[in-house]
mmCIF file of C-alpha atoms in Angstrom:
data_model
loop_
_atom_site.group_PDB
_atom_site.id
_atom_site.type_symbol
_atom_site.label_atom_id
_atom_site.label_comp_id
_atom_site.label_asym_id
_atom_site.label_seq_id
_atom_site.Cartn_x
_atom_site.Cartn_y
_atom_site.Cartn_z
ATOM 1 C CA MET A 1 11.856 40.245 36.492
ATOM 2 C CA CYS A 2 13.275 37.713 38.799
ATOM 3 C CA PHE A 3 15.104 34.307 37.775
ATOM 4 C CA ALA A 4 12.026 32.356 38.649
ATOM 5 C CA THR A 5 9.480 34.117 36.746
ATOM 6 C CA ALA A 6 11.772 34.394 33.517
ATOM 7 C CA ALA A 7 12.234 30.192 33.947
ATOM 8 C CA LEU A 8 8.363 29.917 34.135
ATOM 9 C CA ILE A 9 8.119 31.935 30.961
ATOM 10 C CA ALA A 10 10.560 29.758 29.299
ATOM 11 C CA GLY A 11 8.771 26.765 30.407
ATOM 12 C CA VAL A 12 5.500 27.870 28.909
ATOM 13 C CA ALA A 13 7.216 28.950 25.877
ATOM 14 C CA GLY A 14 9.173 25.559 25.497
ATOM 15 C CA ALA A 15 5.586 23.590 25.975
ATOM 16 C CA ALA A 16 4.150 25.779 23.352
ATOM 17 C CA VAL A 17 6.955 25.104 20.910
ATOM 18 C CA SER A 18 6.997 21.540 21.596
ATOM 19 C CA ALA A 19 3.324 21.116 21.074
ATOM 20 C CA GLY A 20 3.684 22.950 18.035
ATOM 21 C CA GLY A 21 6.136 20.525 16.537
ATOM 22 C CA GLN A 22 4.192 17.620 17.314
ATOM 23 C CA ILE A 23 1.491 19.305 15.132
ATOM 24 C CA VAL A 24 3.677 19.928 12.603
ATOM 25 C CA GLN A 25 5.223 16.497 12.605
ATOM 26 C CA GLY A 26 1.408 15.196 12.168
ATOM 27 C CA GLN A 27 1.047 17.173 9.300
ATOM 28 C CA ALA A 28 4.222 16.315 7.754
ATOM 29 C CA THR A 29 3.372 12.485 8.581
ATOM 30 C CA ALA A 30 -0.248 12.953 6.659
ATOM 31 C CA SER A 31 1.420 14.732 3.694
ATOM 32 C CA ALA A 32 3.927 11.835 3.500
ATOM 33 C CA ALA A 33 1.236 9.209 3.873
ATOM 34 C CA ASN A 34 -0.939 10.839 1.213
ATOM 35 C CA TYR A 35 1.975 10.765 -1.242
ATOM 36 C CA ARG A 36 2.856 7.334 -0.657
ATOM 37 C CA ALA A 37 -1.152 6.605 -1.039
ATOM 38 C CA GLN A 38 -1.151 8.310 -4.380
ATOM 39 C CA VAL A 39 2.031 6.398 -5.610
ATOM 40 C CA ALA A 40 0.298 2.958 -4.399
ATOM 41 C CA GLN A 41 -2.708 3.873 -6.339
ATOM 42 C CA ASN A 42 -0.743 4.801 -9.524
ATOM 43 C CA ASN A 43 0.956 1.524 -9.244
ATOM 44 C CA ALA A 44 -2.519 -0.410 -8.954
ATOM 45 C CA THR A 45 -3.483 1.403 -11.975
ATOM 46 C CA ILE A 46 -0.409 0.102 -13.845
ATOM 47 C CA ALA A 47 -0.942 -3.433 -12.687
ATOM 48 C CA LYS A 48 -4.512 -3.390 -13.925
ATOM 49 C CA GLN A 49 -3.195 -1.925 -17.275
ATOM 50 C CA ASN A 50 -0.682 -4.632 -17.185
ATOM 51 C CA ALA A 51 -3.523 -7.137 -16.780
ATOM 52 C CA ASP A 52 -5.380 -5.999 -19.604
ATOM 53 C CA TYR A 53 -2.433 -6.061 -21.849
ATOM 54 C CA ALA A 54 -1.417 -9.771 -20.966
ATOM 55 C CA ILE A 55 -5.049 -10.676 -22.059
ATOM 56 C CA ALA A 56 -4.760 -8.631 -24.947
ATOM 57 C CA ALA A 57 -1.544 -10.202 -26.179
ATOM 58 C CA GLY A 58 -2.134 -13.779 -24.820
ATOM 59 C CA MET A 59 -5.334 -13.712 -27.190
ATOM 60 C CA GLN A 60 -3.449 -12.389 -30.106
ATOM 61 C CA SER A 61 -0.907 -15.324 -29.462
ATOM 62 C CA ALA A 62 -3.688 -17.873 -29.130
ATOM 63 C CA GLU A 63 -5.150 -16.646 -32.374
ATOM 64 C CA THR A 64 -1.841 -17.103 -34.000
ATOM 65 C CA GLN A 65 -1.262 -20.461 -32.284
ATOM 66 C CA SER A 66 -4.596 -21.458 -33.650
ATOM 67 C CA LEU A 67 -3.748 -20.387 -37.431
ATOM 68 C CA LYS A 68 -0.602 -22.516 -37.160
ATOM 69 C CA GLY A 69 -2.550 -25.453 -36.050
ATOM 70 C CA ALA A 70 -4.938 -25.092 -38.502
ATOM 71 C CA ALA A 71 -2.053 -24.596 -41.204
ATOM 72 C CA LYS A 72 -0.470 -27.809 -39.823
ATOM 73 C CA GLY A 73 -3.672 -29.697 -40.098
ATOM 74 C CA GLY A 74 -3.902 -28.505 -43.700
ATOM 75 C CA ALA A 75 -0.811 -29.794 -44.326
ATOM 76 C CA ILE A 76 -1.036 -33.059 -42.920
ATOM 77 C CA LYS A 77 -4.329 -33.510 -44.844
ATOM 78 C CA ALA A 78 -2.750 -32.582 -48.266
ATOM 79 C CA GLY A 79 0.381 -34.880 -47.525
ATOM 80 C CA ILE A 80 -2.151 -38.003 -46.703
ATOM 81 C CA ALA A 81 -4.400 -37.285 -50.028
ATOM 82 C CA ALA A 82 -1.062 -37.076 -51.908
ATOM 83 C CA SER A 83 0.047 -40.464 -50.709
ATOM 84 C CA GLY A 84 -3.074 -41.577 -52.297
ATOM 85 C CA ILE A 85 -5.125 -42.571 -48.858
ATOM 86 C CA ASP A 86 -8.652 -41.540 -48.469
ATOM 87 C CA VAL A 87 -8.581 -38.701 -45.882
ATOM 88 C CA ASN A 88 -11.910 -39.085 -44.477
ATOM 89 C CA THR A 89 -11.321 -43.106 -43.523
ATOM 90 C CA GLY A 90 -9.277 -45.013 -41.014
ATOM 91 C CA SER A 91 -6.213 -43.815 -39.593
ATOM 92 C CA ALA A 92 -6.189 -40.609 -41.766
ATOM 93 C CA VAL A 93 -9.192 -39.466 -39.633
ATOM 94 C CA ASP A 94 -7.596 -40.411 -36.374
ATOM 95 C CA VAL A 95 -4.191 -38.551 -37.104
ATOM 96 C CA ARG A 96 -5.740 -35.441 -38.044
ATOM 97 C CA GLU A 97 -8.103 -35.553 -35.207
ATOM 98 C CA SER A 98 -5.028 -35.880 -32.980
ATOM 99 C CA GLN A 99 -3.380 -32.727 -34.422
ATOM 100 C CA ARG A 100 -6.639 -31.000 -34.189
ATOM 101 C CA GLU A 101 -6.699 -31.771 -30.314
ATOM 102 C CA ALA A 102 -3.153 -31.134 -30.024
ATOM 103 C CA ALA A 103 -3.655 -27.683 -31.558
ATOM 104 C CA THR A 104 -6.364 -26.886 -29.588
ATOM 105 C CA LEU A 105 -4.433 -27.726 -26.544
ATOM 106 C CA ASP A 106 -1.713 -25.488 -27.484
ATOM 107 C CA THR A 107 -3.971 -22.665 -28.107
ATOM 108 C CA GLU A 108 -5.812 -23.073 -24.644
ATOM 109 C CA THR A 109 -1.950 -23.410 -23.360
ATOM 110 C CA VAL A 110 -1.239 -19.931 -24.752
ATOM 111 C CA MET A 111 -4.528 -18.318 -23.548
ATOM 112 C CA ASN A 112 -4.340 -19.980 -19.908
ATOM 113 C CA ASN A 113 -0.685 -18.580 -19.402
ATOM 114 C CA ALA A 114 -1.921 -15.027 -20.141
ATOM 115 C CA GLU A 115 -4.576 -15.407 -17.980
ATOM 116 C CA LEU A 116 -2.293 -16.634 -15.073
ATOM 117 C CA GLN A 117 0.057 -13.406 -16.172
ATOM 118 C CA ALA A 118 -3.273 -11.304 -15.763
ATOM 119 C CA TYR A 119 -4.157 -12.818 -12.417
ATOM 120 C CA GLY A 120 -0.685 -12.108 -11.249
ATOM 121 C CA TYR A 121 -1.036 -8.191 -12.090
ATOM 122 C CA ASN A 122 -4.621 -8.043 -10.552
ATOM 123 C CA ALA A 123 -3.344 -9.496 -7.492
ATOM 124 C CA LYS A 124 -0.518 -6.586 -7.513
ATOM 125 C CA ALA A 125 -3.107 -4.310 -8.073
ATOM 126 C CA THR A 126 -4.917 -5.488 -4.921
ATOM 127 C CA GLY A 127 -1.934 -5.367 -2.960
ATOM 128 C CA PHE A 128 -1.344 -1.672 -4.170
ATOM 129 C CA GLU A 129 -4.871 -0.869 -3.445
ATOM 130 C CA ALA A 130 -4.640 -2.142 0.018
ATOM 131 C CA GLU A 131 -1.392 -0.111 0.649
ATOM 132 C CA ALA A 132 -3.094 2.832 -0.479
ATOM 133 C CA GLU A 133 -5.957 2.510 2.004
ATOM 134 C CA LEU A 134 -3.637 2.133 4.825
ATOM 135 C CA ASP A 135 -1.688 5.103 3.845
ATOM 136 C CA LYS A 136 -4.800 7.399 3.320
ATOM 137 C CA LEU A 137 -5.798 6.144 7.136
ATOM 138 C CA THR A 138 -2.394 6.801 8.303
ATOM 139 C CA ALA A 139 -2.792 10.288 6.438
ATOM 140 C CA GLU A 140 -6.193 10.906 8.392
ATOM 141 C CA GLN A 141 -4.946 9.717 11.792
ATOM 142 C CA ALA A 142 -1.631 11.478 11.986
ATOM 143 C CA PRO A 143 -3.078 14.824 12.797
ATOM 144 C CA ILE A 144 -5.483 13.437 15.307
ATOM 145 C CA GLY A 145 -2.332 11.726 16.943
ATOM 146 C CA ALA A 146 -0.370 14.877 16.739
ATOM 147 C CA ALA A 147 -3.103 17.098 18.158
ATOM 148 C CA ILE A 148 -3.725 14.493 21.145
ATOM 149 C CA GLY A 149 0.489 14.181 21.609
ATOM 150 C CA ALA A 150 0.387 17.886 21.795
ATOM 151 C CA THR A 151 -2.517 18.370 24.301
ATOM 152 C CA GLY A 152 -0.472 15.964 26.372
ATOM 153 C CA SER A 153 2.657 17.855 26.380
ATOM 154 C CA LEU A 154 0.583 21.220 26.976
ATOM 155 C CA LEU A 155 -1.068 19.459 30.097
ATOM 156 C CA SER A 156 1.929 17.641 31.502
ATOM 157 C CA SER A 157 3.998 21.116 30.876
ATOM 158 C CA ALA A 158 0.779 22.996 32.775
ATOM 159 C CA SER A 159 0.780 20.672 35.477
ATOM 160 C CA SER A 160 4.952 20.656 36.196
ATOM 161 C CA LEU A 161 4.680 24.602 35.898
ATOM 162 C CA GLY A 162 1.926 24.837 38.106
ATOM 163 C CA PHE A 163 3.779 22.860 40.646
ATOM 164 C CA LYS A 164 6.787 24.971 40.324
ATOM 165 C CA TRP A 165 4.703 28.173 40.687
ATOM 166 C CA SER A 166 3.012 27.084 44.018
ATOM 167 C CA GLY A 167 6.602 25.963 45.153
ATOM 168 C CA MET A 168 7.374 30.182 44.896
ATOM 169 C CA GLY A 169 4.298 30.588 46.817
ATOM 170 C CA GLY A 170 2.481 32.096 43.667
ATOM 171 C CA THR A 171 4.510 35.426 44.062
ATOM 172 C CA GLY A 172 6.986 34.566 41.070
ATOM 173 C CA SER A 173 9.641 34.096 43.297
ATOM 174 C CA PHE A 174 11.080 31.410 45.742
ATOM 175 C CA SER A 175 10.661 31.959 49.348
ATOM 176 C CA GLY A 176 13.084 29.618 50.307
ATOM 177 C CA ALA A 177 10.520 26.960 51.483
ATOM 178 C CA SER A 178 10.367 23.790 49.756
ATOM 179 C CA PRO A 179 6.987 22.482 48.855
ATOM 180 C CA PHE A 180 7.845 19.180 50.370
ATOM 181 C CA THR A 181 7.949 20.744 54.059
ATOM 182 C CA SER A 182 5.556 22.646 56.320
ATOM 183 C CA ALA A 183 5.738 25.891 57.508
ATOM 184 C CA SER A 184 7.325 24.596 60.698
ATOM 185 C CA SER A 185 9.761 22.566 58.630
ATOM 186 C CA THR A 186 8.937 19.074 59.503
ATOM 187 C CA ALA A 187 9.089 16.856 56.339
ATOM 188 C CA ILE A 188 5.761 15.955 54.681
ATOM 189 C CA TYR A 189 5.901 12.461 53.296
#
C-alpha cells in the first residue's frame, strides 16, 4: 500500500473519529443538561414547600399575636373596671377600641409578612422551573446539534479527501501532476 493511500485511509478514520467525538459530546451535554434540569426542579419543589411552611408559620404566629391582643384587651378592661370607671361608656370604650384596632393591625402585619415571605419562595420556584425547562430544551437539542456538526465534519472531510484523491488521478498514488495545472503544465486560475 502506498503512502498516499494510507494517508487517505487515515483521513477517513480521522473524520470518523471526529464525528464520533461530536456525537459523544452531544450526548454528554444532554446528560449534563438533564441533571441540571432535575436539580432545578428539585429546588423549585423545595421553594414551594418553603412557601407553604412560611404561610403555616405565619398563620400560627398571627393566631398567637391575636391571642396576645385579646389578653391585652382583657387586661385593659379589667384595669378600667378596677378603677371604678364604666367600661362601656366614654373614653373607656375609645381606649378599648384603639387597643383592638392595634391588636388587629399587629395580627394582620404578621400574616402579611408571612405572605410576602411565601411570595418570595414562590418567585424562586418559578425561576427554578424556568431554568429546568431551559435545561430540558438544551438536553433535547444537544444531540441534534451534535449530529449536524458530525455530519458537517464528515461532509467536509469527504470533500477534502475527494479532492486529494482526484489529485492522485484516482489511482491511490500521486502522478506528480498538480491538480492546479493542466496536462500541458499551464497554470489554471
